[in-house]
Coordinates of C-alpha atoms and ligand atoms in Angstrom, one line a residue:
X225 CA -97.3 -40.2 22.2
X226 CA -96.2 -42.7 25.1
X227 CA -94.5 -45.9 23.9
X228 CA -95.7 -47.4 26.9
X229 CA -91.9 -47.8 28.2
X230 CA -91.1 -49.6 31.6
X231 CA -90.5 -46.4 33.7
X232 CA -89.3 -47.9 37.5
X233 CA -87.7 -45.8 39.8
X234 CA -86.9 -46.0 43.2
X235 CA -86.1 -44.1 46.5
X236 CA -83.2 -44.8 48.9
X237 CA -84.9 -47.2 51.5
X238 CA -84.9 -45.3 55.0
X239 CA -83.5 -46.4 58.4
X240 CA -86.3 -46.9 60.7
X241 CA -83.9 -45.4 63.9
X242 CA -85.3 -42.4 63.7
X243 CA -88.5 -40.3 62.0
X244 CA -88.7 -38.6 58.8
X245 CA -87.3 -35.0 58.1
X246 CA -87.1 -32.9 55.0
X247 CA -84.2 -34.2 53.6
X248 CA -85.8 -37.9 53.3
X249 CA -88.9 -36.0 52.2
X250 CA -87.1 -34.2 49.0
X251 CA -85.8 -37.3 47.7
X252 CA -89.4 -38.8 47.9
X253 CA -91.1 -35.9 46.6
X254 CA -88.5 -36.1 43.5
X255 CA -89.4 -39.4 43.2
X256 CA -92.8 -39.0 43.0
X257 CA -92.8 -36.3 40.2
X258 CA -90.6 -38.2 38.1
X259 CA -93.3 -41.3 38.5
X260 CA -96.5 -39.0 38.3
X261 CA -94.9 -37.8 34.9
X262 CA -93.9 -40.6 33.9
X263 CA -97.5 -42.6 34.4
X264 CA -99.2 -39.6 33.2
X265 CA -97.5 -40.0 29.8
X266 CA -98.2 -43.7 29.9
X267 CA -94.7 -45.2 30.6
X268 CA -95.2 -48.6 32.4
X269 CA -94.2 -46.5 35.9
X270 CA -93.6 -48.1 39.0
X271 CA -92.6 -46.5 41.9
X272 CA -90.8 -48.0 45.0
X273 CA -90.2 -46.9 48.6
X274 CA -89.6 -48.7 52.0
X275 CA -87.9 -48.8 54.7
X276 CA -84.1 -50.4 56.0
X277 CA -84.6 -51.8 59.4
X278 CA -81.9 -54.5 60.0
X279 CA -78.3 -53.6 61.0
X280 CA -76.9 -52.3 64.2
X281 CA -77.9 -48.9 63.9
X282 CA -81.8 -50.1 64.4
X283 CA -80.4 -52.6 66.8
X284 CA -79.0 -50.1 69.0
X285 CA -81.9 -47.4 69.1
X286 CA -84.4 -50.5 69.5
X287 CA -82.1 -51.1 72.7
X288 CA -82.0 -48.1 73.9
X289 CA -85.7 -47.7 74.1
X290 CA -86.4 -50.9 76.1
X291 CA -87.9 -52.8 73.0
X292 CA -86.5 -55.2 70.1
X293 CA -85.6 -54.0 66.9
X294 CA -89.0 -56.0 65.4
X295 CA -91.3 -54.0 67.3
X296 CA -89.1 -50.7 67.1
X297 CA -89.5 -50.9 63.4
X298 CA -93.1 -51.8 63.2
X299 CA -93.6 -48.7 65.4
X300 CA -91.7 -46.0 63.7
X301 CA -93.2 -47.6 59.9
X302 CA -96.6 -47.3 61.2
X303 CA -96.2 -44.1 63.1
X304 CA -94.0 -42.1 60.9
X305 CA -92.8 -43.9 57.8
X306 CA -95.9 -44.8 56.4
X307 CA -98.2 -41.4 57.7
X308 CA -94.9 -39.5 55.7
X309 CA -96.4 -40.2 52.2
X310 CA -99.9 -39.1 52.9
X311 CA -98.3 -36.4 54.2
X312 CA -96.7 -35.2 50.8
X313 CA -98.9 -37.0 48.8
X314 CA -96.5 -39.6 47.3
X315 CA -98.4 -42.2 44.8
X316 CA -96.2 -45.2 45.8
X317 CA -96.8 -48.1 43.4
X318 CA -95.6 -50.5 46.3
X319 CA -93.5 -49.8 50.1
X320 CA -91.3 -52.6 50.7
X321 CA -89.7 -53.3 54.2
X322 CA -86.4 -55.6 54.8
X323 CA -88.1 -57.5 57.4
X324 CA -90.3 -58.6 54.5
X325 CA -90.7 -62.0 53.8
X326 CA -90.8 -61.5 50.3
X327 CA -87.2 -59.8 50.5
X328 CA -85.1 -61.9 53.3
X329 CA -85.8 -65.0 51.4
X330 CA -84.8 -63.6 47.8
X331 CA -81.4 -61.7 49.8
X332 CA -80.7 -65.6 50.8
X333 CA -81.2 -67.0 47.6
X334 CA -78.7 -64.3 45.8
X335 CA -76.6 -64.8 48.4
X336 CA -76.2 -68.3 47.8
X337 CA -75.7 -68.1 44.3
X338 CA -72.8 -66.2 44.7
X339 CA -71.4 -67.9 47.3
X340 CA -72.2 -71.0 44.8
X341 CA -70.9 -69.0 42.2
X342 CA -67.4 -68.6 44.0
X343 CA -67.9 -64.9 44.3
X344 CA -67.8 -65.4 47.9
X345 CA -64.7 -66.4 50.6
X346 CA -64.5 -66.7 54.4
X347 CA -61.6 -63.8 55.6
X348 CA -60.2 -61.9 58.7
X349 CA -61.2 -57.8 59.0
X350 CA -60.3 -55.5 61.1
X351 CA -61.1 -51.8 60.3
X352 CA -62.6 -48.5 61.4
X353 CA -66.8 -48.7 61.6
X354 CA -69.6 -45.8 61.5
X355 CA -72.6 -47.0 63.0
X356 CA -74.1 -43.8 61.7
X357 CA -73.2 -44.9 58.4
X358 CA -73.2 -48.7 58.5
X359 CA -70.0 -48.7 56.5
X360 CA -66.1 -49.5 57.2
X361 CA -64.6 -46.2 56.6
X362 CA -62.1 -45.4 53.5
X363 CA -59.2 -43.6 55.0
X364 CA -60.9 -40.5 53.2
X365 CA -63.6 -40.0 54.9
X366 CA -61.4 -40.7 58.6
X367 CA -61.2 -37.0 60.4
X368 CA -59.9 -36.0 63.7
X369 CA -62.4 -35.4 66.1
X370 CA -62.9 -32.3 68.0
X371 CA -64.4 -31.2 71.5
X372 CA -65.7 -34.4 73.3
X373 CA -64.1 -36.4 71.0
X374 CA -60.9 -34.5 71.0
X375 CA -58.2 -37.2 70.5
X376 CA -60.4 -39.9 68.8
X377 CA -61.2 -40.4 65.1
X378 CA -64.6 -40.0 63.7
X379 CA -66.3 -40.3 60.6
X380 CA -66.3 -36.9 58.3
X381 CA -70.5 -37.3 57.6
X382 CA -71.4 -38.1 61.3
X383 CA -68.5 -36.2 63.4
X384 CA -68.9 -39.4 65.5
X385 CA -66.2 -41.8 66.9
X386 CA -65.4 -44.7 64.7
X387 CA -65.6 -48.1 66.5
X388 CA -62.9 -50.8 65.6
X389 CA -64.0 -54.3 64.8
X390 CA -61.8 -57.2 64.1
X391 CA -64.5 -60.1 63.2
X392 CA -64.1 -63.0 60.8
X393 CA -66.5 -62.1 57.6
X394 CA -67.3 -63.5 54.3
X395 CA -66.2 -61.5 51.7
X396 CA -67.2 -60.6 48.6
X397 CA -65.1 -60.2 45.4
X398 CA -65.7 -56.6 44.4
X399 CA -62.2 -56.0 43.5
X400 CA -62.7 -58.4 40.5
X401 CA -65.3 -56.1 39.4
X402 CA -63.3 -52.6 39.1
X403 CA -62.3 -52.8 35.1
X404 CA -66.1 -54.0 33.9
X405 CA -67.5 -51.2 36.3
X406 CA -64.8 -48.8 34.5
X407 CA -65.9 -50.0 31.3
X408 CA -69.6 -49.4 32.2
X409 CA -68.7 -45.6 33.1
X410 CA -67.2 -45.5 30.0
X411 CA -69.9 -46.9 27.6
X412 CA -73.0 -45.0 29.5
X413 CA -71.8 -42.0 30.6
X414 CA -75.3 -41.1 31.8
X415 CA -75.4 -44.8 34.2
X416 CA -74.2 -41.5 36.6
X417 CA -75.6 -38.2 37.2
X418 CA -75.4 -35.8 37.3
X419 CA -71.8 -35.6 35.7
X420 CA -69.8 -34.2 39.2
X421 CA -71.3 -37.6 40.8
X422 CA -70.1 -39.4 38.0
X423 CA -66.7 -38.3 38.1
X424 CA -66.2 -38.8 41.8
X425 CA -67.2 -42.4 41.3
X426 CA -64.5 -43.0 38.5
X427 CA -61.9 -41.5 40.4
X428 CA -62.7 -43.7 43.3
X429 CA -63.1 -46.8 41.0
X430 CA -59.9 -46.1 39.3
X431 CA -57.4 -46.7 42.6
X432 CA -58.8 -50.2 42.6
X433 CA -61.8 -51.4 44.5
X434 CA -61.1 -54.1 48.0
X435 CA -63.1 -56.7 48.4
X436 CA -66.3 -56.3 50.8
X437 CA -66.9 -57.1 53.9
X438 CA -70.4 -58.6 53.5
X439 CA -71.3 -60.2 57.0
X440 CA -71.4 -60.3 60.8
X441 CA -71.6 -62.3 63.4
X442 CA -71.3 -59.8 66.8
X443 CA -74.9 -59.2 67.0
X444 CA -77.7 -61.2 65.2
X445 CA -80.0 -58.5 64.0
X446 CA -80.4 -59.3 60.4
X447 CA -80.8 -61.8 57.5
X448 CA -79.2 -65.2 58.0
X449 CA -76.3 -66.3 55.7
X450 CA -78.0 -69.3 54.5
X451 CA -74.8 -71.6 55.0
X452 CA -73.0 -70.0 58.1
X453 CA -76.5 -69.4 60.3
X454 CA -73.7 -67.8 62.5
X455 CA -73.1 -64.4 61.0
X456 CA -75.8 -61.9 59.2
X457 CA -75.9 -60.0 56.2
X458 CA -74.2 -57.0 56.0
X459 CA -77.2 -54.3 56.0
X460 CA -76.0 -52.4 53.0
X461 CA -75.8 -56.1 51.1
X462 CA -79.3 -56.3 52.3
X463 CA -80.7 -53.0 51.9
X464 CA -79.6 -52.9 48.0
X465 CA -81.3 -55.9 47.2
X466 CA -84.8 -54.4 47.9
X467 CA -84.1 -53.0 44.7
X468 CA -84.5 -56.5 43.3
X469 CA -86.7 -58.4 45.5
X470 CA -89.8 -56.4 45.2
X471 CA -90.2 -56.4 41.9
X472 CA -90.1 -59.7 41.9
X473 CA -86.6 -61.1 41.8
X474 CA -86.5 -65.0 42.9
X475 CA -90.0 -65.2 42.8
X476 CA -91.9 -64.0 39.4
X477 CA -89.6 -64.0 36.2
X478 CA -92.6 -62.2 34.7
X479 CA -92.5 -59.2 37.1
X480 CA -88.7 -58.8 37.1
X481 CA -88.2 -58.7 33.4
X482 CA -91.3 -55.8 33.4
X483 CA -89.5 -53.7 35.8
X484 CA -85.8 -54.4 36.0
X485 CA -84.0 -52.5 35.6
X486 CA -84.5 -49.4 37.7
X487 CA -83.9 -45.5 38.0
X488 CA -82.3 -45.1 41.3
X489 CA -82.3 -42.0 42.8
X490 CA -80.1 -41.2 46.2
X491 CA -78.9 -38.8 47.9
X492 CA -75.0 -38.1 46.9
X493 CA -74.0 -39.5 50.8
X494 CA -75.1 -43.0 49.3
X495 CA -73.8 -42.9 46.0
X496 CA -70.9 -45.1 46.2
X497 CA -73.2 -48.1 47.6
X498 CA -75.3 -47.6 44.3
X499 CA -73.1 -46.5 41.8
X500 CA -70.1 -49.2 42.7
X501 CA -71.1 -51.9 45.2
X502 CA -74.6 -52.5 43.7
X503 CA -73.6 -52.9 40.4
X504 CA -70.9 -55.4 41.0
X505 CA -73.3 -57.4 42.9
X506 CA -75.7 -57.4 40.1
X507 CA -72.4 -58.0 37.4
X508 CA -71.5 -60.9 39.6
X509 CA -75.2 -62.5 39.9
X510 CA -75.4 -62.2 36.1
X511 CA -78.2 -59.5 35.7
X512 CA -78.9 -56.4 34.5
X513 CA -77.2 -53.1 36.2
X514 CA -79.3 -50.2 37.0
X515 CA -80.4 -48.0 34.0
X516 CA -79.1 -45.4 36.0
X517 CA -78.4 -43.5 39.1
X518 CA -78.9 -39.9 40.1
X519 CA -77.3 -38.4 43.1
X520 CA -78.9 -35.9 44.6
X521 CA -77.6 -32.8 46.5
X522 CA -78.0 -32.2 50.1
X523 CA -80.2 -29.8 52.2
X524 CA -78.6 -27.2 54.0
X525 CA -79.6 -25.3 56.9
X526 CA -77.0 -23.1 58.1
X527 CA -74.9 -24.1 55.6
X528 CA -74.7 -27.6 56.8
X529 CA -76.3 -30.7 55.8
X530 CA -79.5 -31.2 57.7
X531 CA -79.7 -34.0 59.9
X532 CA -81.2 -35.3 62.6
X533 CA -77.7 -36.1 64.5
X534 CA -77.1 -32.5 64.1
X535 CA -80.3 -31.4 65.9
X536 CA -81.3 -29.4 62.6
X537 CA -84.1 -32.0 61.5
X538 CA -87.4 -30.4 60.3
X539 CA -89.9 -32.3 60.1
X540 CA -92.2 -32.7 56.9
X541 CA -95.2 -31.7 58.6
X542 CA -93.7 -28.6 60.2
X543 CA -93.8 -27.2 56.3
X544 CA -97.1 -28.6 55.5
X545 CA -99.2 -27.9 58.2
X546 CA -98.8 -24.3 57.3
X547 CA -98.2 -24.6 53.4
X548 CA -100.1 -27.7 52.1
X549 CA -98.1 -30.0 50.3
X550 CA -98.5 -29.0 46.9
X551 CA -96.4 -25.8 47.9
X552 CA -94.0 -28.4 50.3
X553 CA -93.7 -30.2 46.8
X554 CA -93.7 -27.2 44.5
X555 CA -91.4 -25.3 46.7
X556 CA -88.0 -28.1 46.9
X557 CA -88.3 -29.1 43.3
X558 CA -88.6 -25.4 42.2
X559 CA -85.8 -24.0 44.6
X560 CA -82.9 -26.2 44.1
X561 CA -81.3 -27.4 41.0
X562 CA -82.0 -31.0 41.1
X563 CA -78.4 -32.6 41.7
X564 CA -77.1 -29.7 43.2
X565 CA -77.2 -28.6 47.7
X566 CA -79.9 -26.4 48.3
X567 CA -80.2 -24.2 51.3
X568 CA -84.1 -24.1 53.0
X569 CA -84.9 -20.8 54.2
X570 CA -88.3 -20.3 55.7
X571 CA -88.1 -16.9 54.3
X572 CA -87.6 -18.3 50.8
X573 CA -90.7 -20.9 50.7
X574 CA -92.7 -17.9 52.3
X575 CA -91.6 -15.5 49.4
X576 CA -92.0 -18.1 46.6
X577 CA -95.5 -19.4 48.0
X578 CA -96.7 -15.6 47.9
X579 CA -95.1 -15.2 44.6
X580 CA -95.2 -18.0 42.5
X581 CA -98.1 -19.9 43.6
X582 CA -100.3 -17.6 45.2
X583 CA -99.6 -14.4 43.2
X584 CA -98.9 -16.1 39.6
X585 CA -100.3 -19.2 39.1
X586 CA -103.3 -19.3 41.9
X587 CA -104.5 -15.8 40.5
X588 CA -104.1 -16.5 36.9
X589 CA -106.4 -19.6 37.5
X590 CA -109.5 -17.9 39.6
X591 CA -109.4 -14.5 37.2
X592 CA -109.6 -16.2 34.2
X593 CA -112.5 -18.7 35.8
X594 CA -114.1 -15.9 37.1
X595 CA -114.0 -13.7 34.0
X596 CA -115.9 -16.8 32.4
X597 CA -118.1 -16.4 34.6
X598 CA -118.7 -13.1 34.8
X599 CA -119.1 -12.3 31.1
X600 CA -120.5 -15.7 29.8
X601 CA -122.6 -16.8 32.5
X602 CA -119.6 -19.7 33.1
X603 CA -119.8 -21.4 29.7
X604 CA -116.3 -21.0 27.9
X605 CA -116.8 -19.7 24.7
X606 CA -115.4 -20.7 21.3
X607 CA -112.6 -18.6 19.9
X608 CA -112.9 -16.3 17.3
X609 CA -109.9 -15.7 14.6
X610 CA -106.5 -16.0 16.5
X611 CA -104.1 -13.1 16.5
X612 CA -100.1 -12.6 16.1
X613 CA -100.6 -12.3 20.1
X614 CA -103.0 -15.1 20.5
X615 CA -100.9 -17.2 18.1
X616 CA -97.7 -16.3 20.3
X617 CA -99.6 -17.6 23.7
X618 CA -99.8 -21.2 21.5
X619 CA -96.2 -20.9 21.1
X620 CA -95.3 -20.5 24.6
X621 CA -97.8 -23.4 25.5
X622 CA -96.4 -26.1 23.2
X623 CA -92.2 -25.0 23.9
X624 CA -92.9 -25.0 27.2
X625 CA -94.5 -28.4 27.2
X626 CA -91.6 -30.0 25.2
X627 CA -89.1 -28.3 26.9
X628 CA -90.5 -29.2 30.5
X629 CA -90.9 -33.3 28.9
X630 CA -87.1 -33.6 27.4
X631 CA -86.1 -31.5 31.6
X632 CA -88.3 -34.5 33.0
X633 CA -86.5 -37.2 30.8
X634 CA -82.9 -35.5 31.9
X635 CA -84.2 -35.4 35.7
X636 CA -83.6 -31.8 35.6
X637 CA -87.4 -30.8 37.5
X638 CA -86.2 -27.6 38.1
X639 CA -86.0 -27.0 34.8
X640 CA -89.3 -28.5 33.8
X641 CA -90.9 -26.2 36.5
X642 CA -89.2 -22.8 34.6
X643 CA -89.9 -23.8 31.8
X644 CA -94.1 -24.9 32.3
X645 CA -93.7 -21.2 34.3
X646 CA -93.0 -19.2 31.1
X647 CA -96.5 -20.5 30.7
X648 CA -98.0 -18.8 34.0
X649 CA -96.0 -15.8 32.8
X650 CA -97.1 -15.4 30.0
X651 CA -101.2 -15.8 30.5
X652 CA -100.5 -13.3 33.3
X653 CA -99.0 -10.8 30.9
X654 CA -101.2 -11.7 28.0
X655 CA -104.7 -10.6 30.1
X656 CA -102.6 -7.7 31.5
X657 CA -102.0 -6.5 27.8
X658 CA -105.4 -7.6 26.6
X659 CA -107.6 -5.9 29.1
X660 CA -110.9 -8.4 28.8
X661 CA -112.4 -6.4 31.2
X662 CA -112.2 -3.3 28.9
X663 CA -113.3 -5.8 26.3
X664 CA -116.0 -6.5 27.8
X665 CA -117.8 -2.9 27.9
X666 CA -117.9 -3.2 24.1
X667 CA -120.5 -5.6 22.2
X668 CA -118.7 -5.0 18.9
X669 CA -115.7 -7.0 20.9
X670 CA -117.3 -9.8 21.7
X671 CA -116.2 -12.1 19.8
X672 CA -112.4 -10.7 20.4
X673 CA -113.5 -11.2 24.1
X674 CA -114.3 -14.7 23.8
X675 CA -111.0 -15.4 22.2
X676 CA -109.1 -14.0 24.9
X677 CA -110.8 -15.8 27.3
X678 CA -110.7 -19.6 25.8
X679 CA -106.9 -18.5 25.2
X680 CA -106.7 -18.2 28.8
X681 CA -108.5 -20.7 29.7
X682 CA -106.8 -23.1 27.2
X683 CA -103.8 -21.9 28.7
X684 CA -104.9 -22.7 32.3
X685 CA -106.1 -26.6 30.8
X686 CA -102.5 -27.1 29.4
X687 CA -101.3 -25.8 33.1
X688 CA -103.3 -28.3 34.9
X689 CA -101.9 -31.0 33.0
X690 CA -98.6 -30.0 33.3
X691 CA -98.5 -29.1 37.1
X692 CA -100.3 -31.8 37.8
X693 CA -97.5 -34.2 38.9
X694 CA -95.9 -31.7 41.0
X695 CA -98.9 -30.1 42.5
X696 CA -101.5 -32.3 42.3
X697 CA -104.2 -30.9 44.7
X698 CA -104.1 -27.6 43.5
X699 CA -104.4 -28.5 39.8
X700 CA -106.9 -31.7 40.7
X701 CA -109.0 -28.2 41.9
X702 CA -108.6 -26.0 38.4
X703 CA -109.6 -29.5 37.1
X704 CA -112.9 -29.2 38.4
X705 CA -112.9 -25.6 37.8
X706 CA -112.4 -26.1 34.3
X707 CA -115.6 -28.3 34.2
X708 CA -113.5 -30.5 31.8
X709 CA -113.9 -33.6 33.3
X710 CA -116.9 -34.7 31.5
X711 CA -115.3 -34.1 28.2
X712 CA -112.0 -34.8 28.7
X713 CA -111.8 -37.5 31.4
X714 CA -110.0 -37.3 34.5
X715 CA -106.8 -35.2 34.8
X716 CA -104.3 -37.6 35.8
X717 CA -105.6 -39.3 32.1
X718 CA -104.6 -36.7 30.3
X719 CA -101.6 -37.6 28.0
X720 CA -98.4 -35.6 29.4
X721 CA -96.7 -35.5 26.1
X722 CA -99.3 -33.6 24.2
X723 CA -100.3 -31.5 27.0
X724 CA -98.8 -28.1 24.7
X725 CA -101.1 -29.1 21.5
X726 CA -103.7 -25.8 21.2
X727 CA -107.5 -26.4 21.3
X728 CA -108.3 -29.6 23.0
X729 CA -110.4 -27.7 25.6
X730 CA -113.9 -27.3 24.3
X731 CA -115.9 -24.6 24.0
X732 CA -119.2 -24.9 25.5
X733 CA -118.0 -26.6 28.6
X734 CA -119.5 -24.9 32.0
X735 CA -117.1 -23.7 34.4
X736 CA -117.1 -24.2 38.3
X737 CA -116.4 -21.6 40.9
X738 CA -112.9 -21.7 42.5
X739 CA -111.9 -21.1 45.7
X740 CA -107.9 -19.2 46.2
X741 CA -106.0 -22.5 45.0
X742 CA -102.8 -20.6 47.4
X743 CA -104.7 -18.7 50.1
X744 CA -102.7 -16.0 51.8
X745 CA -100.6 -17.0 55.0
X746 CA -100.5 -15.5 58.2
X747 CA -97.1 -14.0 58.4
X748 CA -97.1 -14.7 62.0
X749 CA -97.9 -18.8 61.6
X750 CA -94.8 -18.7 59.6
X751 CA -92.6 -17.0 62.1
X752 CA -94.4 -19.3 64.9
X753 CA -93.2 -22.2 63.5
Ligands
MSP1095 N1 -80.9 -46.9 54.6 C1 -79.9 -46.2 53.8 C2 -80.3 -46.3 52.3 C3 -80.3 -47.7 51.7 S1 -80.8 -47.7 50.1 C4 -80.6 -49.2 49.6 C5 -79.9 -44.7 54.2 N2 -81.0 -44.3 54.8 S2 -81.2 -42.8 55.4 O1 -82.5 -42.8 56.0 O2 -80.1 -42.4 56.3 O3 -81.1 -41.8 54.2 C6 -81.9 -41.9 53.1 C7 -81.7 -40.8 52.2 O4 -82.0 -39.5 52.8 C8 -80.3 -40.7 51.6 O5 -80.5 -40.6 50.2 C9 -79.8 -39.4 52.1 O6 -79.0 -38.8 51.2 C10 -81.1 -38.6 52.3 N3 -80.9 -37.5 53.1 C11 -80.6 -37.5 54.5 N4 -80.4 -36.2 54.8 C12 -80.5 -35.4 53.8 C13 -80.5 -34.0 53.6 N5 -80.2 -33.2 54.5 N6 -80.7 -33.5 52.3 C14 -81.1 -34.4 51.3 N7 -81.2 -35.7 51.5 C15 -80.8 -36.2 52.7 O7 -79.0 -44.0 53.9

């Protein structure tokens, strides 16, 4: 049973210079799962996305297209940003935007405190910047550039030249903070993950951390510094804090103490913001660090990290428009280790709708409804005395259901999908072995009929429940299938963690006809695409 735990978790905020692609769409969709679960098992979930829209990145595009960065931000929120999560279905508790009110006051007032609390000073910089990053560069990630930029040095993520800037900046202390952020690697080795994430940050946090450079005052595209109107926030200073300020931070004690502190999951690019900077800040402001923080692995296509710079940006609805997105959402939590790079193949997502959803799970559910149907006029009916076999089918549901919960509280969705698969594997081999329909030319088996049937379709009730974070159109369909609803109550009510307890479906209950949950795709829309 749920505790009713505070479950908040949170998605990188995206720059606004440019629309969404896959990548940006896996880390939402991951999100999302993790929340569904989370709020179907009756944590206290709250789920947060937004977008980033200050800084001279957004500047600089807004420019460029004969507009200011206000409008340019509005535009791409309201034409892409926002239209994303329909798109994929994401059940966002709240979408916060760094133009917001809400969050530039709040960025001031933490500002403030540290600058009250000493923890900032006025200095000189002069360093190497990617605007593609918004970030001075470590000498690590400083690489030779090649072709056009033969000669010049560019940043290792971007492949773009690094621009010099000498300004005067406040500063924050972060290299005050190194030992107590060692200290917290130490004593929660999970604050982290996965444990390759973990270590990088160590090693990076062991040579020492400089102070930050957390201001400008070259362009004016930004939050204020309350007591120097002169210079901005530095975007990433900014962008962290949405963390904070929409769940109430400055403004409702109340709020804050419900949610903070958060999940955070990134992708591993960004890890070093969350995993060193953000904490600090947080350490030096006096409140709670993150609970933890996940990096993610990358996207490849063609073995290269997809990105719009690159020119290999798909976009979401490239996918969906052809698979739905319970298969767009099936398909990148099931194919890549969560924490790991993943390469997208088109040929892959066509092979695994075909054979996973369409062929093993979408079958399973319209045979079993339609055997109902056809041999008990669409009422399910009760189950006679259970057998070794029958018995084992029970097993299978209620492993698979704890194993696919303890994945979920590890952030390992992959596993959480194999595992609630053994489940689809094993209906589909149970009604292969048991032959209902040779069952069902014998009136001396009817009752051994019946059982096989409310097995299955037990077995398709726990499914729904399971899947129904990850999938949740297909499964909101078996749902009304099942006829449950009635009975039962809606399916994102049903309780997650005793989804794998046998016999909650009852007998009697009238099912509903079901059309192909995964229809079959035209091989030729996939190769148009
Ligand atoms: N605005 C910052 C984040 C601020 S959070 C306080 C930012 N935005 S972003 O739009 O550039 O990237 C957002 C996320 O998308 C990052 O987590 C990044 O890792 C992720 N991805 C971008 N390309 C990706 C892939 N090819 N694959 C997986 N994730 C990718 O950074």
């Amino acid at each position: 049973m749920s505790d009713g735990s505070s479950f908040y978790i949170t998605t990188p905020i995206f720059y606004v210079n440019d629309v969404p692609h896959i990548g940006h769409a896996y880390t939402e969709v991951a999100a999302d799962v993790l929340a569904r679960w989370h709020r179907q098992a009756g944590d206290d979930t709250w789920l947060l996305t937004g977008t980033d829209e200050h800084g001279q990145k957004i500047l600089r595009t807004a420019t460029a297209n004969g507009t200011t960065p206000k409008a340019w931000a509005d535009k791409l929120v309201g034409e892409e940003w926002l239209p994303l999560l329909k798109t994929i279905d994401i059940s966002n508790d709240d979408f916060i935007r760094t133009t917001d009110e809400r969050h530039e006051v709040n960025v001031q007032k933490f500002l403030q405190k540290l600058y009250d609390d000493g923890y900032i000073y006025a200095g000189e910089y002069e360093a190497l910047y990617c605007v593609g990053c918004e970030e001075f560069k470590p000498q690590s990630e400083i690489v030779d550039g090649t072709g056009e930029y033969e000669g010049q040095k560019v940043c290792a993520i971007h492949s773009k030249p690094l621009e010099l800037l000498q300004e005067k900046n406040y500063f924050f202390r972060m290299s005050q903070f190194a030992d107590r952020l060692l200290s917290l690697y130490e004593e929660r080795p999970d604050f982290v993950q996965p444990e390759s994430a973990r270590n990088e940050v160590v090693s990076f946090v062991r040579q020492g951390l400089s102070d930050l450079s957390i201001s400008r005052s070259s362009f004016d595209w930004g939050i204020k510094v309350p007591w120097d109107e002169s210079h901005v926030v530095y975007v990433w200073f900014d962008a962290l804090l949405n963390y904070i300020t929409a769940v109430g931070y400055g403004q409702d004690d109340e709020e804050f103490a419900r949610r903070w502190p958060a999940n955070h999951l990134v992708g591993k690019d960004i890890l070093r913001f969350h995993a060193v900077i953000w904490p600090a800040m947080l350490m030096a402001a006096g409140l709670e660090v993150p609970k933890r923080v996940f990096g993610h692995g990358w996207l490849l296509v063609g073995g290269e990290k997809m990105s719009k710079s690159k020119l290999t940006g798909i976009a979401p609805t490239q996918i969906t428009d052809t698979f739905g997105s319970d298969a767009f959402r099936y398909y990148f939590m099931r194919a890549i280790n969560f924490g790991q790079d993943g390469s997208f193949s088109w040929e892959d997502l066509a092979a695994r709708y075909q054979a996973e959803l369409a062929n093993g799970f979408g079958n399973l559910a319209s045979r079993v409804i339609a055997m109902v149907t056809r041999y008990f006029e669409g009422i399910v009916p009760p189950a006679g005395e259970y057998q070794e076999v029958d018995l084992h089918v029970q097993e299978v549901v209620r492993t698979a259901a704890a194993d696919a919960d303890a994945a979920i509280g590890r952030l390992a969705i992959h596993d959480a999908l194999a595992a609630i698969w053994r489940i689809v594997d094993e209906l589909n081999g149970y009604i292969t072995e048991q032959e209902p329909w040779t069952l069902a030319k014998d009136e001396a088996q009817r009752e051994r009929l019946g059982t096989v049937l409310y097995t299955a379709a037990e077995g398709l009730r726990a499914l729904a429940v399971l899947l129904s974070p990850v999938i949740p159109g297909a499964t909101a369909k078996l749902w009304e299938a099942l006829g449950v609803e009635g009975e039962l109550g809606a399916l994102t009510a049903q309780p997650l963690r005793t989804a794998g307890d046998w016999g909650r479906l009852p007998a009697g209950t009238e099912v509903n006809g079901l059309a192909a949950l995964f229809p079959r795709i035209d091989a030729e829309a996939v190769a148009a695409v």
